[in-house]
Short mmCIF file of C-alpha atoms in Angstrom, two decimals:
data_model
loop_
_atom_site.label_atom_id
_atom_site.label_comp_id
_atom_site.label_asym_id
_atom_site.label_seq_id
_atom_site.Cartn_x
_atom_site.Cartn_y
_atom_site.Cartn_z
CA UNK A 958 0.01 0.00 0.12
CA UNK A 959 1.32 3.45 -0.89
CA UNK A 960 -0.27 6.27 1.01
CA UNK A 961 0.04 10.22 0.46
CA UNK A 962 -1.17 12.62 3.08
CA UNK A 963 -3.35 12.06 6.16
CA UNK A 964 -6.67 12.79 4.44
CA UNK A 965 -7.18 15.85 6.32
CA UNK A 966 -8.69 18.52 4.08
CA UNK A 967 -8.36 22.41 4.77
CA UNK A 968 -11.14 23.51 2.80
CA UNK A 969 -14.64 21.77 2.14
CA UNK A 970 -14.52 22.42 -1.65
CA UNK A 971 -11.16 20.68 -2.11
CA UNK A 972 -11.81 17.14 -3.69
CA UNK A 973 -9.88 14.27 -2.11
CA UNK A 974 -8.31 12.20 -4.78
CA UNK A 975 -7.09 8.35 -4.78
CA UNK A 976 -4.83 7.03 -7.56
CA UNK A 977 -5.05 3.29 -8.18
CA UNK A 978 -2.47 1.86 -10.64
CA UNK A 979 0.10 -0.92 -10.56
CA UNK A 980 2.68 1.21 -13.01
CA UNK A 981 4.97 3.51 -11.11
CA UNK A 982 5.13 5.89 -14.25
CA UNK A 983 1.38 6.32 -14.39
CA UNK A 984 0.84 7.06 -10.71
CA UNK A 985 3.61 9.67 -10.90
CA UNK A 986 2.14 11.16 -14.05
CA UNK A 987 -1.49 11.46 -12.70
CA UNK A 988 -0.15 12.59 -9.35
CA UNK A 989 1.99 15.39 -11.18
CA UNK A 990 -1.16 16.69 -13.20
CA UNK A 991 -3.36 16.79 -10.13
CA UNK A 992 -0.97 19.37 -8.70
CA UNK A 993 -2.03 21.53 -11.66
CA UNK A 994 -5.62 21.16 -11.14
CA UNK A 995 -7.34 23.54 -8.57
CA UNK A 996 -9.22 22.41 -5.58
CA UNK A 997 -7.98 18.99 -5.81
CA UNK A 998 -5.57 17.04 -3.46
CA UNK A 999 -4.27 13.53 -3.76
CA UNK A 1000 -4.54 12.03 -0.35
CA UNK A 1001 -3.76 8.34 -1.05
CA UNK A 1002 -2.11 6.17 -3.75
CA UNK A 1003 -2.45 2.30 -4.42
CA UNK A 1004 -0.76 -0.09 -6.51
CA UNK A 1005 -3.21 -2.74 -6.22
CA UNK A 1006 -7.06 -3.31 -5.95
CA UNK A 1007 -7.02 -4.76 -2.47
CA UNK A 1008 -5.31 -1.72 -0.90
CA UNK A 1009 -7.50 0.57 -2.97
CA UNK A 1010 -10.59 -1.04 -1.24
CA UNK A 1011 -8.72 -0.38 2.33
CA UNK A 1012 -7.99 3.24 1.41
CA UNK A 1013 -11.66 4.03 -0.01
CA UNK A 1014 -12.79 2.97 3.46
CA UNK A 1015 -10.29 4.67 5.55
CA UNK A 1016 -9.46 7.84 3.71
CA UNK A 1017 -12.95 8.48 2.25
CA UNK A 1018 -11.61 10.03 -1.14
CA UNK A 1019 -14.20 11.90 -3.16
CA UNK A 1020 -12.73 10.50 -6.53
CA UNK A 1021 -10.71 7.60 -7.44
CA UNK A 1022 -8.69 6.99 -10.60
CA UNK A 1023 -8.61 3.48 -11.29
CA UNK A 1024 -6.40 1.30 -13.59
CA UNK A 1025 -8.18 -1.93 -15.05
CA UNK A 1026 -5.43 -4.57 -15.37
CA UNK A 1027 -3.79 -4.94 -12.41
CA UNK A 1028 -2.21 -8.07 -10.57
CA UNK A 1029 -4.45 -9.88 -8.26
CA UNK A 1030 -7.76 -7.97 -8.06
CA UNK A 1031 -8.64 -6.04 -11.28
CA UNK A 1032 -9.74 -2.47 -11.29
CA UNK A 1033 -13.39 -3.27 -12.07
CA UNK A 1034 -13.66 -5.78 -9.13
CA UNK A 1035 -11.95 -3.10 -6.91
CA UNK A 1036 -14.36 -0.29 -7.94
CA UNK A 1037 -17.37 -2.49 -7.20
CA UNK A 1038 -15.96 -3.28 -3.81
CA UNK A 1039 -14.73 0.26 -3.28
CA UNK A 1040 -18.27 1.64 -3.65
CA UNK A 1041 -19.64 -0.91 -1.21
CA UNK A 1042 -17.43 0.67 1.44
CA UNK A 1043 -17.64 4.38 0.10
CA UNK A 1044 -20.80 4.73 -2.00
CA UNK A 1045 -20.50 8.42 -2.27
CA UNK A 1046 -17.22 8.33 -4.10
CA UNK A 1047 -17.08 8.76 -8.00
CA UNK A 1048 -14.81 6.34 -9.66
CA UNK A 1049 -13.13 7.08 -13.04
CA UNK A 1050 -11.53 4.33 -14.95
CA UNK A 1051 -8.23 5.22 -16.52
CA UNK A 1052 -7.16 2.36 -18.88
CA UNK A 1053 -5.50 1.31 -22.23
CA UNK A 1054 -8.45 -0.95 -22.72
CA UNK A 1055 -10.79 0.29 -25.53
CA UNK A 1056 -13.10 -2.66 -26.14
CA UNK A 1057 -16.92 -2.00 -25.59
CA UNK A 1058 -17.21 -4.96 -23.05
CA UNK A 1059 -14.89 -3.38 -20.68
CA UNK A 1060 -16.49 -0.15 -21.15
CA UNK A 1061 -19.73 -1.46 -20.26
CA UNK A 1062 -18.55 -3.61 -17.36
CA UNK A 1063 -17.10 -0.52 -15.92
CA UNK A 1064 -20.51 1.31 -16.10
CA UNK A 1065 -21.98 -2.03 -14.59
CA UNK A 1066 -19.99 -1.89 -11.53
CA UNK A 1067 -20.52 1.98 -10.89
CA UNK A 1068 -17.82 3.82 -12.71
CA UNK A 1069 -18.78 7.54 -13.45
CA UNK A 1070 -16.53 7.98 -16.32
CA UNK A 1071 -14.00 6.29 -18.51
CA UNK A 1072 -10.45 7.60 -19.69
CA UNK A 1073 -8.27 6.01 -22.36
CA UNK A 1074 -4.69 6.01 -21.73
CA UNK A 1075 -2.50 8.13 -22.22
CA UNK A 1076 -4.41 10.88 -20.43
CA UNK A 1077 -3.73 14.69 -20.47
CA UNK A 1078 -4.50 17.25 -17.78
CA UNK A 1079 -7.52 18.66 -19.75
CA UNK A 1080 -8.94 15.09 -19.83
CA UNK A 1081 -8.34 14.60 -16.11
CA UNK A 1082 -9.85 18.10 -15.46
CA UNK A 1083 -12.80 17.37 -17.71
CA UNK A 1084 -13.92 14.32 -16.01
CA UNK A 1085 -13.47 15.90 -12.40
CA UNK A 1086 -15.84 18.64 -13.68
CA UNK A 1087 -18.17 16.08 -14.79
CA UNK A 1088 -18.55 14.39 -11.30
CA UNK A 1089 -18.49 17.54 -9.32
CA UNK A 1090 -22.38 17.83 -8.87
CA UNK A 1091 -22.45 14.37 -7.69
CA UNK A 1092 -19.94 14.91 -5.06
CA UNK A 1093 -21.48 18.23 -4.11
CA UNK A 1094 -24.80 16.52 -3.73
CA UNK A 1095 -23.19 13.85 -1.82
CA UNK A 1096 -21.63 16.37 0.68
CA UNK A 1097 -24.91 18.12 1.19
CA UNK A 1098 -26.58 15.00 2.06
CA UNK A 1099 -23.98 14.53 4.53
CA UNK A 1100 -24.07 17.85 6.05
CA UNK A 1101 -27.75 17.61 6.62
CA UNK A 1102 -27.47 14.40 8.29
CA UNK A 1103 -24.64 15.55 10.48
CA UNK A 1104 -26.68 18.62 11.52
CA UNK A 1105 -29.55 16.59 12.26
CA UNK A 1106 -27.41 14.00 14.35
CA UNK A 1107 -26.26 16.93 16.42
CA UNK A 1108 -29.49 18.50 17.14
CA UNK A 1109 -30.63 15.19 18.13
CA UNK A 1110 -27.61 14.68 20.49
CA UNK A 1111 -28.07 17.97 22.04
CA UNK A 1112 -31.74 17.22 22.77
CA UNK A 1113 -30.92 13.89 24.25
CA UNK A 1114 -28.41 15.57 26.57
CA UNK A 1115 -30.82 18.15 27.63
CA UNK A 1116 -33.15 15.43 28.60
CA UNK A 1117 -30.66 13.32 30.28
CA UNK A 1118 -29.46 16.28 32.41
CA UNK A 1119 -32.94 16.99 33.23
CA UNK A 1120 -33.75 13.40 34.34
CA UNK A 1121 -30.52 13.40 36.10
CA UNK A 1122 -31.59 16.42 38.44
CA UNK A 1123 -35.22 14.82 38.94
CA UNK A 1124 -33.47 11.29 39.75
CA UNK A 1125 -35.79 9.54 37.07
CA UNK A 1126 -35.08 5.96 36.59
CA UNK A 1127 -38.15 5.00 34.56
CA UNK A 1128 -38.23 3.33 31.42
CA UNK A 1129 -38.12 6.79 29.32
CA UNK A 1130 -35.18 7.79 31.26
CA UNK A 1131 -33.42 4.50 30.40
CA UNK A 1132 -34.14 4.78 26.70
CA UNK A 1133 -32.60 8.36 26.73
CA UNK A 1134 -29.51 7.32 28.44
CA UNK A 1135 -29.28 4.24 26.32
CA UNK A 1136 -29.30 6.16 23.10
CA UNK A 1137 -26.73 8.40 24.33
CA UNK A 1138 -24.50 5.43 25.29
CA UNK A 1139 -24.77 4.26 21.73
CA UNK A 1140 -22.01 6.74 20.98
CA UNK A 1141 -18.70 5.44 21.43
CA UNK A 1142 -17.50 8.86 22.92
CA UNK A 1143 -20.49 9.08 25.14
CA UNK A 1144 -19.52 11.05 28.05
CA UNK A 1145 -18.57 9.02 31.38
CA UNK A 1146 -21.50 10.77 33.41
CA UNK A 1147 -24.06 9.72 31.22
CA UNK A 1148 -22.81 6.09 31.33
CA UNK A 1149 -22.51 6.01 35.01
CA UNK A 1150 -26.16 7.20 35.42
CA UNK A 1151 -27.23 4.62 33.08
CA UNK A 1152 -25.53 2.07 35.46
CA UNK A 1153 -27.50 3.44 38.20
CA UNK A 1154 -30.89 3.27 36.38
CA UNK A 1155 -30.01 -0.46 35.52
CA UNK A 1156 -29.61 -1.24 39.23
CA UNK A 1157 -32.71 0.17 40.20
CA UNK A 1158 -34.57 -1.38 37.61
CA UNK A 1159 -32.87 -4.68 38.02
CA UNK A 1160 -31.49 -4.72 34.60
CA UNK A 1161 -28.65 -6.94 35.53
CA UNK A 1162 -27.85 -8.21 32.02
CA UNK A 1163 -27.58 -4.78 30.70
CA UNK A 1164 -25.58 -3.77 33.86
CA UNK A 1165 -23.07 -6.41 33.35
CA UNK A 1166 -22.37 -5.31 29.51
CA UNK A 1167 -22.11 -1.66 30.70
CA UNK A 1168 -19.83 -2.59 33.39
CA UNK A 1169 -17.38 -4.08 31.01
CA UNK A 1170 -17.41 -0.92 29.09
CA UNK A 1171 -16.95 1.31 32.03
CA UNK A 1172 -13.85 -0.71 33.10
CA UNK A 1173 -12.38 0.04 29.70
CA UNK A 1174 -12.67 3.89 30.20
CA UNK A 1175 -12.19 4.38 33.80
#
């Protein structure tokens, strides 16, 4: 696996790029051309399909340029798997294959565009422009979901604080604290209050599971 950068993007409009090709010269060429295309950043590079899948999941790139013929897993199979772990990503095939079967298979597995090698900076830039709307729509959906999640979390915390003050241990209070506890980063005070509620309600099985979690964070 070959990685470049840490995946942290300074601006929301910067497109994060993954390059997947087993030929060193091709990887270098595409990476160099990307430095000349505004608002793009190469965050990861892979030389095989399996590593590409891992990077697609870990780095969450917006666009992946993927070769077809690679040892082990070919690029088309990799694209299909990559889109399973990162469905909002746009995959652009970059290949020397010109036959209709390969082109059709690329579209069937979810590729957004197809480029014939050798590629130029103008061709790369054009394909990026073609998928920008899809990426923008995806980002908007995620932003909306994140906003709703934050609002829900604040609502639950306000309820939890109110229930803590009033020492409620009924089923409704338990449900609120249990929903908060689903967050791996849940505050310790909410976990402790949930443990108290389990004790009052004789929820020993749930308490045992929560106790194991508390032991790992205390």
